[in-house]
Short mmCIF file of C-alpha atoms and ligand atoms in Angstrom, two decimals:
data_model
loop_
_atom_site.label_atom_id
_atom_site.label_comp_id
_atom_site.label_asym_id
_atom_site.label_seq_id
_atom_site.Cartn_x
_atom_site.Cartn_y
_atom_site.Cartn_z
CA MET Q 1 39.27 151.82 79.37
CA SER Q 2 40.54 148.20 79.90
CA SER Q 3 43.06 147.54 82.79
CA ILE Q 4 46.54 146.69 82.07
CA ARG Q 5 46.82 143.07 82.39
CA PHE Q 6 49.31 140.47 83.31
CA ALA Q 7 49.17 136.40 83.08
CA VAL Q 8 51.27 133.19 83.61
CA LEU Q 9 50.86 131.00 80.59
CA GLY Q 10 51.36 127.30 80.73
CA HIS Q 11 49.86 123.74 80.29
CA PRO Q 12 48.70 122.85 82.97
CA VAL Q 13 48.61 126.25 84.91
CA ALA Q 14 45.73 125.77 87.01
CA HIS Q 15 48.17 124.67 89.77
CA SER Q 16 50.49 127.69 89.28
CA LEU Q 17 51.13 129.91 92.39
CA SER Q 18 52.33 132.61 90.14
CA PRO Q 19 49.04 134.63 90.56
CA ARG Q 20 49.07 134.60 94.23
CA ILE Q 21 52.58 135.57 94.56
CA HIS Q 22 52.38 138.37 92.19
CA GLN Q 23 48.85 139.72 93.69
CA ALA Q 24 50.65 139.59 96.92
CA PHE Q 25 53.45 141.64 95.66
CA ALA Q 26 50.97 144.07 94.10
CA ARG Q 27 49.40 144.34 97.71
CA ASP Q 28 52.91 145.25 99.27
CA THR Q 29 53.60 147.74 96.93
CA GLY Q 30 50.43 149.48 96.53
CA ILE Q 31 49.95 148.43 92.83
CA GLU Q 32 46.55 147.66 91.35
CA LEU Q 33 46.77 144.32 89.48
CA ASP Q 34 44.99 141.94 87.10
CA TYR Q 35 47.18 138.91 86.90
CA ARG Q 36 45.51 135.29 85.91
CA ALA Q 37 46.54 131.94 84.71
CA ILE Q 38 46.07 131.16 81.06
CA ASP Q 39 46.31 127.74 80.03
CA ALA Q 40 48.02 127.18 76.42
CA THR Q 41 49.41 124.04 74.93
CA ALA Q 42 52.33 124.59 72.54
CA GLU Q 43 50.07 124.31 69.73
CA GLU Q 44 47.61 127.08 70.85
CA PHE Q 45 50.51 129.34 72.39
CA LYS Q 46 50.70 131.93 69.48
CA THR Q 47 47.21 132.04 68.98
CA ILE Q 48 46.42 132.46 72.80
CA LEU Q 49 49.39 135.24 73.02
CA ASP Q 50 48.22 137.12 70.27
CA ALA Q 51 44.61 137.52 71.78
CA PHE Q 52 46.46 138.09 75.21
CA ALA Q 53 48.19 141.29 73.38
CA HIS Q 54 44.88 142.36 72.09
CA SER Q 55 43.23 142.37 75.15
CA GLY Q 56 45.57 144.71 76.73
CA GLY Q 57 48.43 142.26 77.81
CA ALA Q 58 51.41 143.98 78.84
CA GLY Q 59 53.54 140.93 80.45
CA ALA Q 60 53.49 137.47 81.11
CA ASN Q 61 55.01 134.66 82.85
CA ILE Q 62 55.65 131.44 80.92
CA THR Q 63 56.21 128.18 82.57
CA LEU Q 64 56.41 124.22 81.48
CA PRO Q 65 56.56 123.44 78.65
CA LEU Q 66 56.26 126.86 76.79
CA LYS Q 67 59.75 128.61 77.47
CA GLU Q 68 61.46 127.62 74.58
CA ILE Q 69 58.45 128.55 72.15
CA ALA Q 70 58.09 131.75 73.91
CA PHE Q 71 61.95 132.69 73.48
CA SER Q 72 61.23 132.26 69.51
CA HIS Q 73 58.37 134.71 69.79
CA CYS Q 74 60.68 137.55 71.35
CA ALA Q 75 61.97 140.24 69.17
CA VAL Q 76 64.29 141.33 71.63
CA LEU Q 77 66.22 138.68 74.38
CA THR Q 78 67.91 139.73 77.27
CA ASP Q 79 71.56 138.51 77.37
CA ARG Q 80 70.56 135.87 79.91
CA ALA Q 81 67.52 134.95 78.01
CA ARG Q 82 69.53 133.99 74.99
CA ARG Q 83 72.35 132.17 76.88
CA ALA Q 84 69.49 129.91 78.40
CA GLY Q 85 67.73 129.63 75.14
CA ALA Q 86 64.43 129.92 77.16
CA VAL Q 87 62.41 132.85 78.33
CA ASN Q 88 60.06 133.16 81.42
CA THR Q 89 59.11 136.67 81.27
CA LEU Q 90 57.59 138.57 78.33
CA MET Q 91 57.08 142.30 78.36
CA ARG Q 92 55.06 143.91 75.59
CA HIS Q 93 56.84 147.05 73.96
CA GLY Q 94 54.48 148.43 71.22
CA GLU Q 95 53.80 145.97 68.93
CA ARG Q 96 56.48 143.35 69.99
CA TRP Q 97 56.95 141.12 72.69
CA ASP Q 98 60.78 141.09 74.50
CA GLY Q 99 61.85 138.29 76.44
CA ASP Q 100 63.91 137.62 79.80
CA ASN Q 101 64.72 134.60 81.78
CA THR Q 102 64.65 135.27 85.70
CA ASP Q 103 64.76 131.63 86.73
CA GLY Q 104 68.74 131.97 87.42
CA VAL Q 105 68.99 134.95 89.16
CA GLY Q 106 65.96 133.39 91.58
CA LEU Q 107 67.92 130.64 92.44
CA VAL Q 108 71.02 132.29 92.97
CA ARG Q 109 69.02 134.94 95.35
CA ASP Q 110 67.35 132.42 97.07
CA LEU Q 111 70.59 130.18 97.79
CA THR Q 112 72.89 133.33 98.63
CA GLU Q 113 70.55 136.00 100.07
CA ARG Q 114 67.98 134.04 101.89
CA HIS Q 115 70.19 130.99 102.89
CA ARG Q 116 73.47 132.60 103.10
CA ILE Q 117 74.84 129.90 101.11
CA ASP Q 118 78.27 130.94 99.49
CA ILE Q 119 78.70 129.15 96.10
CA ARG Q 120 81.83 130.61 94.69
CA GLY Q 121 84.32 128.22 94.00
CA ARG Q 122 82.26 125.04 94.29
CA ARG Q 123 81.99 121.95 92.24
CA CYS Q 124 78.39 121.75 90.87
CA LEU Q 125 76.31 118.91 89.56
CA MET Q 126 73.37 119.77 87.52
CA LEU Q 127 70.95 116.91 87.23
CA GLY Q 128 68.97 117.75 83.89
CA ALA Q 129 69.08 119.92 80.93
CA GLY Q 130 65.58 120.90 80.29
CA GLY Q 131 64.34 124.37 80.11
CA ALA Q 132 64.45 125.13 83.95
CA ALA Q 133 68.62 123.99 83.93
CA ARG Q 134 68.90 126.10 80.73
CA GLY Q 135 67.95 129.13 82.88
CA VAL Q 136 69.82 128.52 86.12
CA ALA Q 137 73.01 127.09 84.62
CA PRO Q 138 74.40 130.55 83.27
CA ALA Q 139 73.46 132.31 86.62
CA LEU Q 140 75.24 129.78 88.76
CA LEU Q 141 78.50 130.05 86.67
CA ASP Q 142 78.25 133.82 86.98
CA ALA Q 143 77.76 133.71 90.39
CA GLY Q 144 80.99 132.24 90.92
CA VAL Q 145 80.61 128.14 90.39
CA GLU Q 146 83.90 126.71 89.95
CA SER Q 147 82.87 124.14 87.39
CA MET Q 148 79.78 122.60 86.57
CA VAL Q 149 78.97 118.63 85.27
CA ILE Q 150 75.82 118.31 83.57
CA VAL Q 151 74.27 115.14 83.32
CA ASN Q 152 71.04 114.33 81.81
CA ARG Q 153 69.13 111.19 80.96
CA ASN Q 154 69.18 111.87 77.40
CA PRO Q 155 72.74 113.03 76.85
CA GLU Q 156 72.20 115.07 73.47
CA ARG Q 157 70.38 117.31 75.43
CA ALA Q 158 73.12 117.62 77.91
CA ASP Q 159 75.43 118.47 75.13
CA ARG Q 160 73.05 120.84 73.59
CA LEU Q 161 73.33 122.87 77.12
CA ILE Q 162 77.18 122.65 77.06
CA ASP Q 163 77.01 124.20 73.49
CA LEU Q 164 74.68 127.07 74.43
CA LEU Q 165 76.78 127.77 77.69
CA GLY Q 166 79.86 128.04 75.42
CA ASP Q 167 82.42 127.74 78.51
CA PRO Q 168 83.89 124.49 77.96
CA GLY Q 169 86.69 125.22 80.57
CA HIS Q 170 84.27 125.32 83.21
CA VAL Q 171 81.50 123.29 81.97
CA SER Q 172 81.34 119.38 80.92
CA SER Q 173 78.92 116.47 80.59
CA ARG Q 174 78.89 112.81 81.67
CA TYR Q 175 76.19 110.05 80.97
CA TRP Q 176 73.63 109.32 83.89
CA GLU Q 177 75.07 105.57 83.61
CA ASP Q 178 78.39 107.34 84.85
CA LEU Q 179 77.22 108.91 87.78
CA ARG Q 180 79.11 106.47 90.17
CA SER Q 181 82.34 107.52 89.19
CA VAL Q 182 82.01 111.14 88.36
CA GLY Q 183 83.46 111.92 91.45
CA ASP Q 184 82.04 114.02 94.46
CA PHE Q 185 80.39 117.53 94.59
CA GLU Q 186 79.84 120.63 96.65
CA LEU Q 187 76.60 121.40 95.09
CA ILE Q 188 73.82 119.48 93.64
CA VAL Q 189 71.31 120.91 91.83
CA ASN Q 190 68.05 118.40 90.72
CA ALA Q 191 66.80 120.37 87.68
CA THR Q 192 64.69 117.00 86.65
CA SER Q 193 61.10 116.81 86.54
CA ALA Q 194 61.50 113.38 87.68
CA GLY Q 195 59.51 114.09 90.92
CA ARG Q 196 56.79 115.14 89.44
CA ALA Q 197 56.25 111.81 87.78
CA ASP Q 198 57.27 110.10 91.09
CA ALA Q 199 59.88 108.62 89.39
CA LYS Q 200 63.14 107.76 91.71
CA LEU Q 201 66.50 109.13 90.36
CA ALA Q 202 68.68 106.30 92.34
CA LEU Q 203 71.46 108.91 93.02
CA PRO Q 204 75.02 107.13 94.52
CA PHE Q 205 75.81 108.95 97.94
CA SER Q 206 79.56 109.20 96.42
CA LEU Q 207 77.95 112.28 94.67
CA ALA Q 208 78.19 113.94 98.00
CA HIS Q 209 81.10 115.82 98.92
CA SER Q 210 82.18 115.96 102.94
CA ARG Q 211 80.39 119.14 102.76
CA PHE Q 212 77.70 120.05 100.50
CA ASP Q 213 74.55 121.60 99.55
CA ALA Q 214 71.58 120.19 97.47
CA VAL Q 215 68.89 121.79 95.77
CA ASP Q 216 65.76 120.69 94.03
CA LEU Q 217 64.32 123.21 91.64
CA SER Q 218 60.85 121.34 92.35
CA TYR Q 219 58.85 122.07 95.39
CA GLY Q 220 55.77 120.27 97.43
CA GLU Q 221 55.31 116.42 96.81
CA ALA Q 222 57.86 116.69 93.50
CA ALA Q 223 60.73 117.40 95.52
CA ILE Q 224 60.37 115.18 98.66
CA GLY Q 225 62.33 111.99 97.17
CA PHE Q 226 65.41 113.94 96.23
CA LEU Q 227 65.57 115.94 99.31
CA ALA Q 228 65.18 112.57 101.47
CA TRP Q 229 68.28 111.52 99.49
CA ALA Q 230 70.01 114.66 100.01
CA ARG Q 231 69.34 114.59 103.87
CA ALA Q 232 70.56 110.90 103.78
CA ALA Q 233 73.85 112.14 102.21
CA LYS Q 234 74.17 114.57 105.08
CA ALA Q 235 73.41 117.58 102.80
CA GLU Q 236 74.19 121.03 105.11
CA HIS Q 237 71.03 122.46 103.39
CA ALA Q 238 68.61 120.58 101.50
CA LEU Q 239 66.23 123.14 99.71
CA ASP Q 240 63.23 122.74 97.53
CA GLY Q 241 62.59 125.48 94.71
CA LEU Q 242 60.23 127.55 96.42
CA GLY Q 243 62.36 130.37 97.29
CA MET Q 244 63.57 130.44 93.68
CA LEU Q 245 59.80 130.68 92.55
CA VAL Q 246 58.95 133.53 94.70
CA GLU Q 247 62.62 135.35 93.49
CA GLN Q 248 61.95 134.41 90.01
CA ALA Q 249 58.66 136.26 90.40
CA ALA Q 250 59.69 139.32 92.32
CA GLU Q 251 62.25 139.75 89.39
CA SER Q 252 59.71 139.56 87.05
CA PHE Q 253 57.40 142.03 88.92
CA GLU Q 254 60.33 144.66 89.73
CA MET Q 255 60.79 144.51 85.57
CA TRP Q 256 57.14 145.31 84.62
CA HIS Q 257 56.27 147.58 87.53
CA GLY Q 258 59.67 149.44 88.65
CA LYS Q 259 59.16 148.12 92.17
CA ARG Q 260 60.82 145.64 94.20
CA PRO Q 261 58.38 143.64 96.26
CA ASP Q 262 59.49 142.46 99.74
CA THR Q 263 59.64 138.66 99.17
CA ASP Q 264 60.03 137.40 102.81
CA PRO Q 265 56.31 137.50 103.58
CA VAL Q 266 55.28 135.57 100.79
CA TYR Q 267 57.96 133.04 100.97
CA ALA Q 268 57.02 132.44 104.88
CA ALA Q 269 53.32 132.01 104.05
CA LEU Q 270 53.95 129.67 101.19
CA ARG Q 271 56.72 127.80 103.31
CA SER Q 272 54.17 127.25 106.17
CA GLU Q 273 51.73 125.65 103.74
CA SER Q 274 54.09 123.23 101.82
CA ARG Q 275 54.26 119.92 102.86
CA ALA Q 276 58.05 119.53 101.47
CA LEU Q 277 60.40 119.93 104.31
CA HIS Q 278 63.71 121.52 104.17
CA THR Q 279 66.65 121.26 106.67
CA GLY Q 280 69.51 123.40 107.61
CA ASP Q 281 68.55 126.97 107.38
P1 NDP N 301 61.73 120.05 81.02
O1 NDP N 301 60.48 119.35 80.64
O2 NDP N 301 62.28 120.88 80.34
O3 NDP N 301 62.90 118.95 81.47
C1 NDP N 301 62.63 118.06 82.38
C2 NDP N 301 64.10 117.59 82.55
O4 NDP N 301 63.79 116.38 83.62
C3 NDP N 301 64.83 117.00 81.77
O5 NDP N 301 66.28 117.06 81.80
C4 NDP N 301 64.47 115.32 81.52
O6 NDP N 301 65.53 114.36 80.93
C5 NDP N 301 64.51 115.04 83.25
N1 NDP N 301 63.86 114.06 83.72
C6 NDP N 301 62.41 113.79 83.77
N2 NDP N 301 62.14 112.54 84.12
C7 NDP N 301 63.27 112.17 84.59
C8 NDP N 301 63.61 110.71 85.02
N3 NDP N 301 62.57 109.66 85.57
N4 NDP N 301 65.16 110.56 85.29
C9 NDP N 301 65.84 111.49 85.11
N5 NDP N 301 65.77 112.88 84.54
C10 NDP N 301 64.44 112.86 83.85
O7 NDP N 301 61.11 120.61 82.65
P2 NDP N 301 61.77 121.99 83.34
O8 NDP N 301 63.41 122.21 83.01
O9 NDP N 301 61.03 123.20 82.84
O10 NDP N 301 61.67 121.75 84.63
C11 NDP N 301 62.34 120.94 85.88
C12 NDP N 301 61.71 120.92 87.04
O11 NDP N 301 62.00 122.26 87.17
C13 NDP N 301 60.16 120.97 87.35
O12 NDP N 301 60.06 120.01 88.32
C14 NDP N 301 59.78 122.42 87.57
O13 NDP N 301 58.44 122.36 88.34
C15 NDP N 301 61.01 122.90 88.02
N6 NDP N 301 61.14 124.41 88.15
C16 NDP N 301 61.06 124.97 89.11
C17 NDP N 301 61.13 126.79 88.90
C18 NDP N 301 61.22 127.44 90.23
O14 NDP N 301 60.83 128.38 90.27
N7 NDP N 301 61.16 126.90 91.53
C19 NDP N 301 61.10 127.16 87.77
C20 NDP N 301 61.25 126.24 86.61
C21 NDP N 301 60.92 124.89 86.61
P3 NDP N 301 65.18 114.12 79.50
O15 NDP N 301 66.05 115.36 78.57
O16 NDP N 301 66.29 112.97 79.02
O17 NDP N 301 63.88 113.95 79.42
#
């Protein structure tokens, strides 16, 4: 009998921390787990996913650049996946894949439970409108963020996200060139991948409210530039996306295995290795 299998699919995926995180959760909860990283480009995705299902694949995490393609291969979607227009978690049910998006709840848990940040009633600036922004924007609004301004280099993509969120009373978009005149914010989320390409965002300090928190969804080297800006702007917390990564994984794990892992030991181990520094916690 072949074992029940899990995987993370993405491209590139060799660097993914997901296999390590899920194996640690499995040890913590006493589950025997076969979880591996599978490289798949957008073109190869369907063929590779079909082969994975054939070989006993029961669940998969989906990472860059496949979240929107995976969404279109799901028979059933959770409400939060539908609102995000992207999935990061697949579950096999009979002959079909069902999809969920745990990125948003992962970020909210990291901010509110690990770092004890109260995000309710805050004015939030979302930089970026890609797959990650789609996942976290609805969750931040659900968690009580008062308003959200979305700014993306490509303005049409920001407007598509606004349409998807369907909450014009609380969400609006502005042009990147207008960042100097959009006012200040109590929560600033960097959901761009600029840091991965070593690109500088050149953000004005006028974006920072006198009391604000900042989070970059990236981690490691990719988060260094934004976090340096946030610290220079006197953020109370300047956080990277490592905690979100661990929390979104825990949410997927619980969905697949029906057990909630303790995220603190895994987070502590990864944090101690991470070169991205954060302050204020
Ligand atoms: P996408 O490719 O879907 O989107 C990339 C986003 O970054 C777009 O909004 C893009 O703008 C913007 N961008 C890229 N380069 C620049 C630049 N030089 N200046 C301004 N904007 C730029 O990626 P994702 O949304 O999936 O991922 C974004 C980041 O979030 C990645 O670094 C990823 O690692 C991280 N992430 C972290 C997770 C976690 O668990 N911690 C989970 C998911 C993602 P445009 O539309 O104009 O191209």
